[in-house]
XYZ file of N, CA and C in Angstrom:
861
model
N -30.295 149.538 167.540
C -31.161 148.659 168.646
C -29.721 149.057 169.832
N -30.746 148.813 170.375
C -29.961 149.181 172.675
C -28.863 147.535 172.362
N -29.370 146.692 172.164
C -27.816 145.535 172.020
C -27.484 144.899 170.872
N -26.823 145.439 170.151
C -26.242 145.528 169.165
C -25.891 143.436 168.761
N -25.538 143.187 167.894
C -24.637 142.481 167.666
C -23.497 142.370 167.065
N -23.188 143.530 166.298
C -22.196 143.956 166.005
C -22.853 145.114 165.643
N -21.594 145.895 164.868
C -21.862 146.917 164.334
C -22.791 146.903 162.813
N -23.961 148.121 162.490
C -25.073 147.637 161.588
C -24.323 148.115 160.339
N -22.388 147.310 159.674
C -22.232 147.551 158.983
C -22.301 146.108 158.792
N -21.917 145.842 156.594
C -21.896 144.595 156.311
C -20.596 144.352 156.270
N -19.897 143.063 156.550
C -18.447 142.575 156.126
C -18.956 140.855 155.262
N -18.073 141.034 154.327
C -17.879 140.717 153.500
C -17.167 139.238 153.331
N -17.177 138.495 154.495
C -15.985 137.616 154.324
C -15.741 136.173 154.053
N -15.016 135.591 153.400
C -15.096 134.735 152.734
C -15.718 133.472 153.380
N -16.547 131.943 152.671
C -17.244 131.330 153.586
C -16.450 130.416 153.424
N -16.342 129.805 155.199
C -14.923 128.297 155.849
C -14.944 127.836 154.536
N -13.828 127.098 154.762
C -13.060 126.050 153.148
C -13.099 124.485 154.970
N -14.356 123.378 154.528
C -13.722 123.192 155.698
C -11.668 121.686 154.982
N -11.020 121.377 155.865
C -9.945 120.775 155.688
C -9.824 120.097 155.189
N -11.440 119.467 154.597
C -11.698 118.091 154.178
C -12.639 118.053 152.418
N -12.178 119.346 152.099
C -12.727 119.498 151.426
C -11.828 119.528 149.643
N -10.764 119.795 150.052
C -10.005 119.633 148.702
C -9.106 120.792 148.814
N -8.110 119.785 147.465
C -6.806 120.966 148.029
C -7.389 122.279 147.590
N -7.813 123.198 147.120
C -7.968 124.498 147.006
C -7.856 124.999 148.548
N -7.321 125.898 148.816
C -7.080 126.729 149.578
C -7.152 127.988 149.285
N -7.439 128.962 150.102
C -7.124 130.466 150.044
C -6.204 130.893 151.206
N -5.708 131.947 151.483
C -5.825 133.084 152.060
C -7.096 133.334 153.875
N -7.980 133.565 152.804
C -9.575 133.582 153.807
C -9.355 132.196 154.595
N -9.366 130.889 154.041
C -9.508 130.198 155.075
C -8.460 130.047 156.144
N -7.098 130.435 156.144
C -6.789 130.236 157.154
C -7.692 131.681 158.843
N -9.105 131.921 158.589
C -9.599 132.364 159.655
C -11.177 131.804 159.839
N -11.241 130.663 159.379
C -12.275 130.040 159.118
C -12.397 128.313 159.598
N -10.944 128.102 159.194
C -10.691 126.506 158.754
C -11.330 125.848 159.588
N -11.108 126.547 160.923
C -10.637 125.743 162.247
C -11.605 125.535 163.175
N -12.763 126.904 163.489
C -14.189 126.515 163.338
C -14.705 125.962 162.541
N -15.091 126.187 161.277
C -15.476 124.765 160.448
C -15.456 123.297 160.759
N -14.358 122.932 160.294
C -14.087 121.764 160.713
C -14.348 121.211 162.713
N -14.916 122.194 163.238
C -15.288 121.664 164.153
C -16.288 122.069 164.563
N -16.781 123.299 163.923
C -18.267 122.933 163.416
C -19.504 121.742 163.170
N -18.774 121.501 162.018
C -19.225 120.117 160.836
C -19.001 119.469 161.883
N -18.059 118.978 162.448
C -17.763 117.516 163.335
C -18.991 117.653 164.055
N -18.932 118.682 164.910
C -20.582 118.435 165.582
C -21.678 118.124 165.340
N -21.888 119.036 164.168
C -23.843 118.425 163.214
C -23.320 117.626 162.957
N -21.968 117.019 162.540
C -21.966 115.029 162.103
C -22.636 114.468 162.948
N -22.468 115.412 164.088
C -22.503 114.195 165.251
C -23.350 114.180 166.081
N -24.892 115.465 165.918
C -26.069 115.699 166.092
C -27.044 114.625 164.884
N -26.268 114.666 163.752
C -27.225 114.135 162.414
C -27.374 112.753 163.416
N -26.625 111.965 163.411
C -26.387 110.078 163.944
C -26.805 110.040 165.314
N -27.207 111.081 166.021
C -27.493 110.699 167.146
C -28.980 111.082 167.352
N -29.399 112.202 166.289
C -31.202 112.629 165.993
C -31.642 111.274 165.031
N -31.272 110.652 164.260
C -31.273 110.015 163.162
C -31.243 110.796 162.118
N -31.476 112.019 162.211
C -32.462 113.236 160.807
C -30.859 113.530 159.782
N -30.948 113.259 158.868
C -30.240 113.648 158.599
C -29.876 115.520 157.776
N -31.610 116.197 158.298
C -31.617 117.410 158.503
C -31.353 118.712 159.589
N -30.953 118.973 160.318
C -31.067 120.263 161.270
C -31.533 121.106 161.795
N -32.022 121.752 162.659
C -31.920 123.177 162.459
C -31.073 123.839 163.110
N -30.839 125.003 162.762
C -29.554 125.529 163.089
C -30.477 127.260 163.452
N -29.230 127.351 164.348
C -29.626 129.253 164.598
C -28.239 129.558 164.804
N -28.054 130.674 163.062
C -26.996 131.684 163.639
C -26.872 133.107 163.267
N -27.369 133.332 165.272
C -26.979 135.187 165.507
C -26.399 135.500 165.719
N -26.563 136.871 164.709
C -25.160 137.263 164.307
C -24.545 137.162 163.184
N -25.625 136.005 162.520
C -24.585 135.866 161.048
C -24.544 136.502 159.836
N -24.813 137.385 159.806
C -24.125 138.052 158.973
C -24.047 137.561 157.348
N -23.831 137.957 156.985
C -23.578 137.429 155.221
C -24.067 136.107 155.107
N -23.667 135.654 155.878
C -23.680 133.883 155.659
C -21.927 132.599 155.669
N -21.451 133.439 156.418
C -19.778 132.946 156.262
C -20.634 131.562 156.538
N -20.845 131.263 157.794
C -21.097 130.048 158.488
C -22.697 129.331 158.157
N -23.838 129.892 157.669
C -24.725 129.438 157.677
C -24.692 129.030 156.288
N -24.211 129.825 154.455
C -24.305 128.815 153.668
C -24.030 127.629 153.713
N -22.417 127.071 154.194
C -22.002 126.049 153.460
C -22.576 124.639 155.202
N -23.714 125.287 156.130
C -24.786 124.317 157.334
C -25.972 124.173 155.769
N -25.957 125.360 155.542
C -27.043 124.607 154.200
C -26.850 124.332 153.346
N -26.047 123.586 153.081
C -25.107 122.720 151.279
C -24.984 121.429 152.251
N -24.653 121.285 153.877
C -24.875 119.981 154.460
C -26.622 119.833 154.178
N -27.677 120.899 154.031
C -28.472 120.379 154.196
C -28.947 120.438 155.455
N -29.223 121.506 155.950
C -29.217 121.545 157.302
C -30.454 123.635 157.187
N -31.269 122.784 158.012
C -32.572 124.686 157.875
C -31.800 126.030 158.463
N -31.688 126.409 157.913
C -30.768 127.807 159.134
C -31.402 129.501 158.716
N -31.763 129.428 160.486
C -32.149 130.150 160.483
C -30.836 131.612 161.176
N -30.942 132.836 160.248
C -29.850 133.849 160.571
C -30.546 134.515 161.204
N -29.990 135.199 162.101
C -30.630 136.522 163.326
C -29.412 137.840 163.339
N -29.482 138.952 162.434
C -28.635 140.240 162.492
C -29.263 140.992 162.502
N -29.078 142.255 162.969
C -29.458 143.879 162.877
C -29.111 144.433 161.487
N -28.231 143.829 160.764
C -27.762 144.640 159.700
C -28.231 144.377 158.504
N -29.935 145.641 158.124
C -30.283 144.844 156.992
C -29.330 144.967 155.562
N -27.696 144.956 155.301
C -27.379 145.573 154.490
C -26.690 143.786 154.462
N -26.605 143.208 155.577
C -26.019 141.894 156.029
C -26.692 140.880 155.547
N -27.914 141.143 155.751
C -29.201 139.837 155.516
C -29.635 140.411 153.497
N -29.460 141.073 153.314
C -29.622 141.079 151.953
C -28.332 140.590 151.119
N -27.426 140.552 151.691
C -26.034 139.956 151.057
C -25.669 138.316 151.529
N -26.663 137.696 152.438
C -27.053 136.689 152.895
C -28.259 135.528 152.165
N -29.132 137.075 151.786
C -30.127 136.323 150.376
C -29.589 136.088 149.198
N -28.819 136.752 149.043
C -27.832 136.962 147.424
C -27.056 135.185 147.766
N -25.969 135.036 148.563
C -25.286 134.578 148.936
C -26.068 132.973 148.895
N -26.970 133.083 149.460
C -27.710 131.937 149.772
C -28.389 131.111 148.195
N -28.314 132.150 147.625
C -29.193 131.872 146.093
C -28.043 131.944 144.966
N -27.173 132.708 144.957
C -26.342 131.829 143.991
C -25.900 130.381 144.235
N -25.455 129.913 145.879
C -25.541 129.051 146.013
C -26.141 127.765 145.823
N -27.451 127.841 145.561
C -28.739 127.089 145.545
C -29.048 126.705 147.055
N -28.776 127.336 147.719
C -29.541 126.810 149.337
C -30.488 127.678 149.564
N -31.588 128.020 148.899
C -32.021 129.920 149.117
C -33.723 129.078 150.240
N -33.766 128.295 149.530
C -35.122 127.715 149.985
C -34.175 126.951 151.707
N -32.883 126.810 152.392
C -32.590 126.413 153.451
C -31.826 127.577 154.353
N -31.887 128.744 154.015
C -31.573 129.718 155.059
C -32.915 130.989 155.000
N -32.795 131.477 156.786
C -33.545 132.414 156.139
C -33.093 133.174 157.188
N -33.396 134.625 156.388
C -32.966 135.615 157.592
C -33.751 136.519 158.700
N -33.229 137.162 159.602
C -34.450 138.428 159.755
C -33.571 138.855 160.764
N -34.681 140.163 161.531
C -33.695 141.296 161.407
C -33.786 141.045 163.195
N -33.260 141.559 163.850
C -32.844 141.425 165.417
C -31.620 141.023 165.659
N -31.527 141.296 167.312
C -30.388 140.948 167.959
C -30.209 140.234 169.416
N -29.526 140.037 170.006
C -28.917 139.179 170.839
C -30.083 139.586 172.405
N -30.417 140.738 172.480
C -31.360 141.192 174.097
C -32.485 141.014 173.039
N -33.195 140.862 172.377
C -34.871 140.142 171.893
C -34.081 139.218 171.244
N -34.058 138.590 171.560
C -33.793 137.367 170.451
C -34.590 136.297 170.139
N -35.348 136.171 171.436
C -36.598 135.299 171.061
C -38.171 135.866 170.485
N -37.932 137.286 169.910
C -38.639 138.038 169.830
C -38.982 137.509 167.632
N -37.749 137.140 167.143
C -37.641 136.734 166.215
C -37.523 135.152 165.986
N -36.915 134.272 167.118
C -36.185 133.370 167.013
C -36.892 132.237 167.755
N -37.368 130.780 167.822
C -38.021 130.097 168.571
C -37.501 129.543 169.893
N -37.517 129.918 171.149
C -37.140 129.132 172.503
C -36.780 127.627 171.950
N -36.006 126.598 172.217
C -36.158 125.574 172.319
C -35.926 124.961 171.482
N -35.674 125.517 169.611
C -36.230 125.009 168.975
C -35.039 124.982 167.576
N -33.991 124.706 168.306
C -32.684 124.294 167.412
C -32.196 123.053 167.735
N -31.948 122.538 167.058
C -29.910 121.903 167.623
C -29.006 121.676 167.220
N -29.220 122.878 167.119
C -27.267 123.730 167.007
C -27.653 125.525 167.384
N -26.697 125.866 168.187
C -26.906 127.628 168.134
C -25.201 127.745 167.095
N -24.842 128.900 166.663
C -23.683 129.924 166.619
C -24.052 130.930 167.299
N -23.295 131.483 167.748
C -22.668 132.476 168.471
C -21.670 133.148 168.012
N -20.951 133.505 166.898
C -20.319 133.788 166.027
C -19.931 135.479 165.833
N -18.723 136.392 166.959
C -18.806 137.618 166.768
C -19.520 138.105 167.397
N -20.091 138.181 168.651
C -21.703 138.339 169.419
C -21.113 138.978 170.388
N -20.841 138.823 171.356
C -20.262 138.945 172.286
C -19.276 140.029 172.647
N -18.809 140.326 172.142
C -18.031 141.741 172.116
C -18.635 142.560 172.427
N -20.463 142.843 171.978
C -20.951 143.710 171.527
C -21.727 143.521 172.391
N -22.433 142.841 172.934
C -23.224 143.253 173.068
C -23.295 144.066 174.950
N -24.427 144.089 175.224
C -24.207 144.778 176.492
C -24.170 144.090 177.206
N -24.560 142.886 178.196
C -24.289 141.945 178.651
C -23.832 140.723 177.863
N -22.296 140.340 178.005
C -22.206 138.607 177.414
C -22.786 137.433 178.261
N -23.149 137.567 179.579
C -23.607 136.713 180.062
C -25.079 136.241 179.808
N -25.490 137.639 179.269
C -28.131 136.900 178.436
C -27.293 136.177 177.300
N -25.920 137.194 177.063
C -26.319 137.039 175.060
C -26.111 135.762 174.969
N -24.831 134.619 175.537
C -24.656 133.047 175.763
C -26.245 132.405 176.702
N -26.520 133.159 177.795
C -27.710 131.978 178.422
C -28.958 132.282 177.623
N -29.144 133.326 176.115
C -30.338 133.148 175.469
C -30.073 132.641 173.937
N -28.606 131.959 173.796
C -27.946 131.240 172.796
C -28.625 129.715 173.492
N -28.299 129.425 174.084
C -28.779 128.226 175.154
C -29.993 127.883 175.369
N -30.978 129.530 175.734
C -32.083 128.429 175.687
C -32.702 128.471 174.398
N -32.337 128.836 173.326
C -32.864 128.288 171.794
C -32.339 126.997 171.807
N -32.015 126.369 172.376
C -31.024 124.926 172.292
C -32.147 124.430 172.876
N -31.982 122.457 172.224
C -33.434 122.348 171.945
C -32.299 120.997 173.758
N -33.537 120.003 173.969
C -33.062 119.121 175.490
C -31.488 119.154 174.975
N -31.318 118.027 173.731
C -29.660 117.657 173.332
C -29.825 118.781 172.414
N -28.598 119.133 172.387
C -27.924 120.673 171.391
C -26.873 120.240 171.968
N -26.270 121.611 170.955
C -24.569 121.876 170.772
C -24.513 123.998 170.529
N -24.065 124.684 171.263
C -23.490 125.742 170.931
C -21.910 126.551 170.802
N -22.289 126.469 169.762
C -20.789 127.142 169.335
C -20.231 128.539 168.754
N -19.867 128.435 170.306
C -19.321 130.191 170.449
C -17.782 130.176 169.523
N -17.926 132.127 169.234
C -16.907 132.469 168.604
C -16.145 133.371 168.911
N -15.171 133.641 170.116
C -15.464 135.534 169.777
C -13.783 135.925 169.827
N -13.518 137.165 170.406
C -12.011 137.793 170.343
C -11.109 137.205 171.743
N -10.059 137.311 171.320
C -9.421 136.121 172.302
C -8.169 137.367 172.924
N -7.744 138.094 174.435
C -7.479 138.877 174.653
C -6.227 138.996 174.583
N -5.746 137.492 174.333
C -3.390 137.443 174.172
C -3.469 137.871 173.269
N -4.500 137.738 172.739
C -3.513 137.960 170.364
C -3.268 139.698 170.262
N -5.154 140.067 170.578
C -4.487 141.364 170.701
C -3.030 141.646 171.239
N -3.347 141.667 172.734
C -1.706 142.226 173.303
C -0.190 141.693 171.928
N -0.418 140.525 171.703
C 0.424 140.207 171.303
C 0.697 140.826 169.892
N -0.083 141.025 169.263
C -0.239 141.649 167.959
C 0.055 143.516 168.124
N -0.447 143.532 169.126
C 0.294 145.629 169.645
C 1.485 145.651 170.126
N 2.083 144.869 170.390
C 3.501 144.403 171.727
C 4.208 144.404 170.362
N 3.778 143.791 169.121
C 4.371 143.056 168.051
C 4.745 144.213 167.359
N 3.741 145.096 167.001
C 4.120 146.454 165.961
C 4.574 147.181 166.566
N 5.041 146.800 167.680
C 6.029 148.356 168.778
C 5.071 149.696 169.240
N 3.347 148.716 169.362
C 2.920 149.267 170.707
C 2.714 148.897 171.605
N 3.641 149.305 172.860
C 4.062 148.629 173.830
C 3.373 149.036 174.698
N 2.467 151.004 175.207
C 1.736 151.058 176.027
C 0.654 150.646 175.756
N 0.019 150.822 174.263
C -1.005 150.093 174.012
C -1.380 148.862 174.395
N -0.621 147.884 173.897
C -0.339 146.052 174.629
C -0.421 146.024 176.324
N 0.070 147.194 176.822
C 0.055 146.817 178.120
C -1.529 147.585 179.107
N -1.900 148.681 177.599
C -3.690 149.018 178.226
C -4.330 148.200 178.176
N -4.124 147.241 177.112
C -5.389 146.053 176.360
C -5.187 145.218 177.649
N -4.057 144.375 178.553
C -3.935 143.431 179.452
C -4.010 144.037 180.787
N -3.715 145.538 181.023
C -5.114 146.089 182.296
C -6.458 146.444 182.310
N -7.337 146.382 180.587
C -7.891 147.030 180.845
C -9.155 145.293 181.117
N -10.586 146.421 181.602
C -11.085 145.124 182.076
C -12.362 144.064 181.073
N -11.776 144.785 179.798
C -12.218 144.066 178.736
C -11.798 144.651 177.773
N -10.355 144.082 177.571
C -9.115 143.935 176.471
C -9.005 144.804 175.584
N -9.490 146.341 175.806
C -9.443 147.201 174.734
C -7.954 147.844 174.686
N -7.396 148.479 173.621
C -5.971 148.119 174.163
C -6.235 150.217 173.836
N -7.070 150.843 173.838
C -7.478 152.318 173.563
C -8.910 152.626 173.036
N -9.013 154.633 172.871
C -10.071 154.406 172.474
C -10.322 154.317 170.843
N -9.441 153.757 169.734
C -9.487 153.839 169.207
C -9.482 152.582 168.541
N -9.811 151.411 169.584
C -9.868 150.285 169.317
C -11.605 150.366 169.417
N -11.249 149.142 167.170
C -12.397 148.941 167.105
C -13.436 147.697 168.029
N -13.202 147.051 168.691
C -13.315 145.979 168.660
C -13.861 146.442 170.547
N -15.087 146.293 171.448
C -15.632 146.684 172.487
C -14.761 145.654 173.794
N -14.971 144.517 173.490
C -14.504 143.453 174.715
C -14.194 142.402 173.968
N -13.308 141.676 175.097
C -11.977 140.813 174.523
C -12.312 139.503 175.575
N -11.987 138.344 175.340
C -11.801 137.028 176.555
C -10.580 136.740 176.962
N -10.696 135.446 177.517
C -9.672 134.640 177.483
C -10.661 133.392 177.383
N -10.180 132.607 177.505
C -10.351 131.156 178.002
C -10.558 130.840 178.304
N -10.514 131.628 179.712
C -11.182 130.840 181.410
C -13.327 131.707 181.412
N -12.851 132.781 180.835
C -14.092 133.530 180.937
C -15.025 132.686 179.759
N -14.791 132.434 178.608
C -15.622 132.105 178.218
C -16.204 130.821 178.027
N -15.469 130.080 178.641
C -15.889 128.618 179.410
C -16.447 129.017 180.555
N -16.352 129.350 181.441
C -17.399 129.773 182.524
C -18.045 130.633 181.664
N -18.984 131.583 181.414
C -20.162 132.428 180.625
C -20.603 130.874 179.806
N -20.172 129.833 179.055
C -20.686 128.661 178.940
C -21.386 127.709 179.987
N -20.437 127.670 180.964
C -21.048 125.987 181.928
C -21.914 127.075 183.345
N -21.442 128.477 183.094
C -22.624 129.444 184.106
C -23.983 129.423 182.635
N -23.923 129.004 182.134
C -25.668 129.267 181.208
C -25.976 127.708 181.078
N -25.367 126.507 181.395
C -25.692 125.367 181.962
C -25.322 124.115 181.327
N -24.202 124.054 180.853
C -23.941 123.517 179.114
C -22.296 123.079 179.692
N -22.007 121.573 179.163
C -20.650 120.834 179.360
C -19.892 121.918 178.183
N -17.975 121.869 178.771
C -16.992 122.401 177.978
C -17.159 120.897 176.685
N -17.576 120.687 175.854
C -16.902 119.996 174.971
C -15.301 119.867 174.008
N -15.042 121.184 173.672
C -14.098 121.440 173.134
C -13.398 123.142 173.146
N -12.507 123.428 173.169
C -11.724 125.012 173.296
C -11.014 124.859 171.825
N -10.654 125.783 171.529
C -9.626 126.025 170.073
C -9.105 127.591 170.000
N -8.023 127.867 170.224
C -7.597 128.772 169.563
C -7.514 128.700 167.989
N -7.590 130.248 167.682
C -7.849 130.611 166.056
C -6.969 131.568 165.660
N -6.641 131.067 164.810
C -5.730 132.323 164.211
C -4.503 132.246 165.131
N -3.993 131.816 165.321
C -2.549 131.482 166.404
C -1.912 132.261 165.799
N -1.208 131.447 164.655
C -0.182 132.389 163.649
C -0.524 133.455 162.696
N -1.766 133.008 162.188
C -1.845 133.765 160.722
C -1.929 135.472 160.828
N -2.450 135.863 161.672
C -2.359 137.067 161.822
C -0.797 137.644 162.266
N 0.021 137.229 162.119
C 1.410 137.243 162.780
C 2.082 137.358 161.461
N 1.996 135.931 160.746
C 2.675 135.700 159.621
C 2.955 137.241 158.245
N 3.937 137.768 158.267
C 3.411 138.413 156.533
C 3.118 138.175 155.628
N 1.771 138.582 155.052
C 1.398 137.983 153.960
C 1.816 137.769 152.885
N 3.072 138.677 152.341
C 4.181 137.784 151.383
C 4.480 136.761 151.549
N 4.821 136.402 152.543
C 5.617 135.011 152.691
C 4.719 134.371 152.509
N 3.183 134.144 152.842
C 2.239 132.877 152.788
C 1.465 133.088 151.516
N 2.094 134.218 150.298
C 1.358 134.626 149.323
C 2.372 134.182 148.360
N 3.598 133.843 148.421
C 4.758 133.426 147.463
C 5.513 132.431 147.989
N 5.730 132.214 149.510
C 6.447 130.394 149.507
C 5.842 129.132 149.017
N 6.511 128.521 147.630
C 5.322 127.569 147.412
C 5.217 126.494 148.955
N 3.587 126.567 148.900
C 3.573 125.619 149.875
C 3.069 125.465 151.996
N 3.415 127.079 151.163
C 3.025 127.835 152.972
C 2.176 127.900 153.246
N 1.090 128.255 152.393
C -0.396 127.997 153.189
C -0.891 127.484 153.442
N -0.838 125.883 152.704
C -1.086 124.599 153.346
C -0.127 124.423 154.895
N 0.827 125.013 154.503
C 1.557 124.397 155.714
C 0.838 125.599 156.771
N 0.895 126.269 156.909
C 0.105 127.548 157.900
C -1.000 126.606 158.700
N -1.912 126.798 157.177
C -3.222 125.517 157.853
C -3.412 124.648 158.407
N -2.286 123.369 158.283
C -2.322 122.470 158.999
C -1.683 123.058 160.617
N -0.623 123.476 160.733
C -0.003 123.739 162.039
C -1.008 125.220 162.701
N -1.773 125.739 162.146
C -3.191 126.567 162.782
C -4.057 125.275 163.239
N -4.616 124.257 162.576
C -5.272 123.082 163.131
C -4.413 122.238 164.211
N -2.944 121.775 164.269
C -2.400 121.598 165.159
C -2.171 122.469 166.713
N -1.883 123.811 166.558
C -2.207 124.744 167.682
C -3.363 124.874 168.236
N -3.915 124.961 167.396
C -5.716 124.957 168.358
C -6.382 124.271 169.106
N -5.798 123.276 169.138
C -6.320 122.407 170.163
C -5.585 122.043 171.492
N -4.197 122.918 171.475
C -3.412 123.429 172.533
C -3.548 124.346 173.200
N -4.365 123.851 174.617
C -4.606 124.444 175.947
C -3.451 125.626 175.759
N -2.133 125.681 175.655
C -0.862 126.623 175.773
C -0.696 128.082 174.881
N -1.764 127.681 173.357
C -1.856 128.594 173.085
C -2.612 129.570 173.009
N -3.672 129.039 173.368
C -5.336 129.573 173.274
C -5.156 130.946 174.575
N -4.166 131.630 174.988
C -3.412 132.359 175.751
C -3.028 133.573 173.983
N -3.077 133.659 173.260
C -1.989 134.076 171.872
C -2.974 133.836 171.236
N -4.001 133.476 170.914
C -4.532 133.214 169.258
C -6.028 134.758 169.729
N -6.159 134.956 168.401
C -7.085 136.057 168.052
C -8.119 135.607 168.446
N -8.841 134.581 168.183
C -10.267 133.851 168.305
C -10.246 133.129 169.205
N -10.955 132.969 169.764
C -11.018 131.334 171.035
C -13.234 131.157 170.259
N -12.454 129.284 170.419
C -13.870 128.807 169.920
C -14.151 127.771 170.641
N -15.233 128.076 171.350
C -15.834 126.899 171.800
C -17.094 126.351 172.517
N -16.721 124.701 172.099
C -18.085 124.407 172.022
C -19.245 123.418 172.861
N -19.895 123.753 173.238
C -20.297 123.917 174.534
C -21.795 123.186 173.861
N -22.337 121.916 175.524
C -23.552 120.857 174.793
C -23.990 120.524 175.467
N -25.317 120.521 175.460
C -26.438 120.098 176.386
C -25.930 118.946 177.178
N -25.682 118.323 178.228
C -26.109 117.146 179.175
C -26.438 115.574 178.229
N -27.022 115.982 177.308
C -27.787 115.186 176.515
C -26.991 114.645 175.455
N -26.954 116.403 174.538
C -25.435 116.436 173.388
C -25.054 114.903 173.398
N -23.898 115.701 174.838
C -22.425 114.668 175.155
C -22.935 113.393 176.107
N -23.678 112.961 176.028
C -23.904 111.468 176.196
C -24.237 111.054 174.641
N -25.321 111.066 174.105
C -25.319 110.594 173.302
C -24.228 110.606 171.765
N -23.496 111.848 172.012
C -22.685 112.265 170.320
C -21.290 111.790 170.140
N -20.806 111.486 171.853
C -19.428 111.328 171.783
C -18.529 112.030 171.668
N -19.345 113.132 172.315
C -18.700 115.064 172.236
C -16.761 114.616 173.008
N -16.431 115.521 172.142
C -14.852 115.632 172.423
C -14.775 114.212 171.806
N -14.374 113.526 171.122
C -13.929 112.439 170.180
C -12.882 113.804 168.846
N -13.027 114.738 168.447
C -12.470 115.927 168.027
C -11.012 116.221 168.942
N -11.169 115.620 169.610
C -9.599 116.009 170.274
C -9.138 117.297 170.826
N -10.266 118.282 171.368
C -10.456 119.651 171.012
C -9.464 119.311 173.165
N -8.771 120.302 173.308
C -8.258 120.322 174.346
C -9.890 121.116 175.448
N -10.031 120.595 176.391
C -11.316 121.306 177.136
C -10.551 122.184 178.973
N -9.362 122.129 178.262
C -8.719 122.595 179.899
C -8.682 124.193 179.195
N -8.286 125.343 180.705
C -9.316 126.551 179.887
C -8.455 127.006 181.331
């Protein structure tokens, strides 16, 4: 397709783990916990505001269901749009294993032709995770995601952060590549960089506001997780739990947004912000 959400490869990432879900933790939860916590709270607010226990959720580029399946476990109806048949097959299998196959629907499509397969103005929440890095026109991608929302709805936007890539290359001793990423308009460190585009918090919030939403929260994701040696996390007693708590605390502070591997922006329609008490999660709105 001319405007794919991501390369047509199925990436099997573990499902997000809520920080409130119990004592069990995994290394993979470092990559998803902050986003899932913010998203879960946003969905809970929409449930209270609408008076409906089940929401309609659209997950653009949702792949094998990292967030779709947990959202369905909460009782919501989730439509996943992804260009990869392999990812959609994995989604179907994962949803069946989780017992939520009746609440998860996968359709093949991309951000450019979103409304060929999804309903315009038909969703209470739209997830746009790992999509903007790959589309030809990020502004169009955000506009399409917003157009899929009902008059009162929320947008969960997750994209690669520029600062995190610069810092990672520098700490690995690749100083020229770090400088290249810093200077490149797309934030790429070279021809071998697998990520076509990275963003600053200012750029992402600008895209959200430009599409007509208010920014409810901005969080840095994987501020420390990608920099800490795995052997330390895996062998030091209590290290994983402590790192998770550190990630959660740092995510809300705007000072750490500039060094996060990913950036998460929660956008809300005017109506959603007024009825849901947006901002109560404590997320920093500064960018």
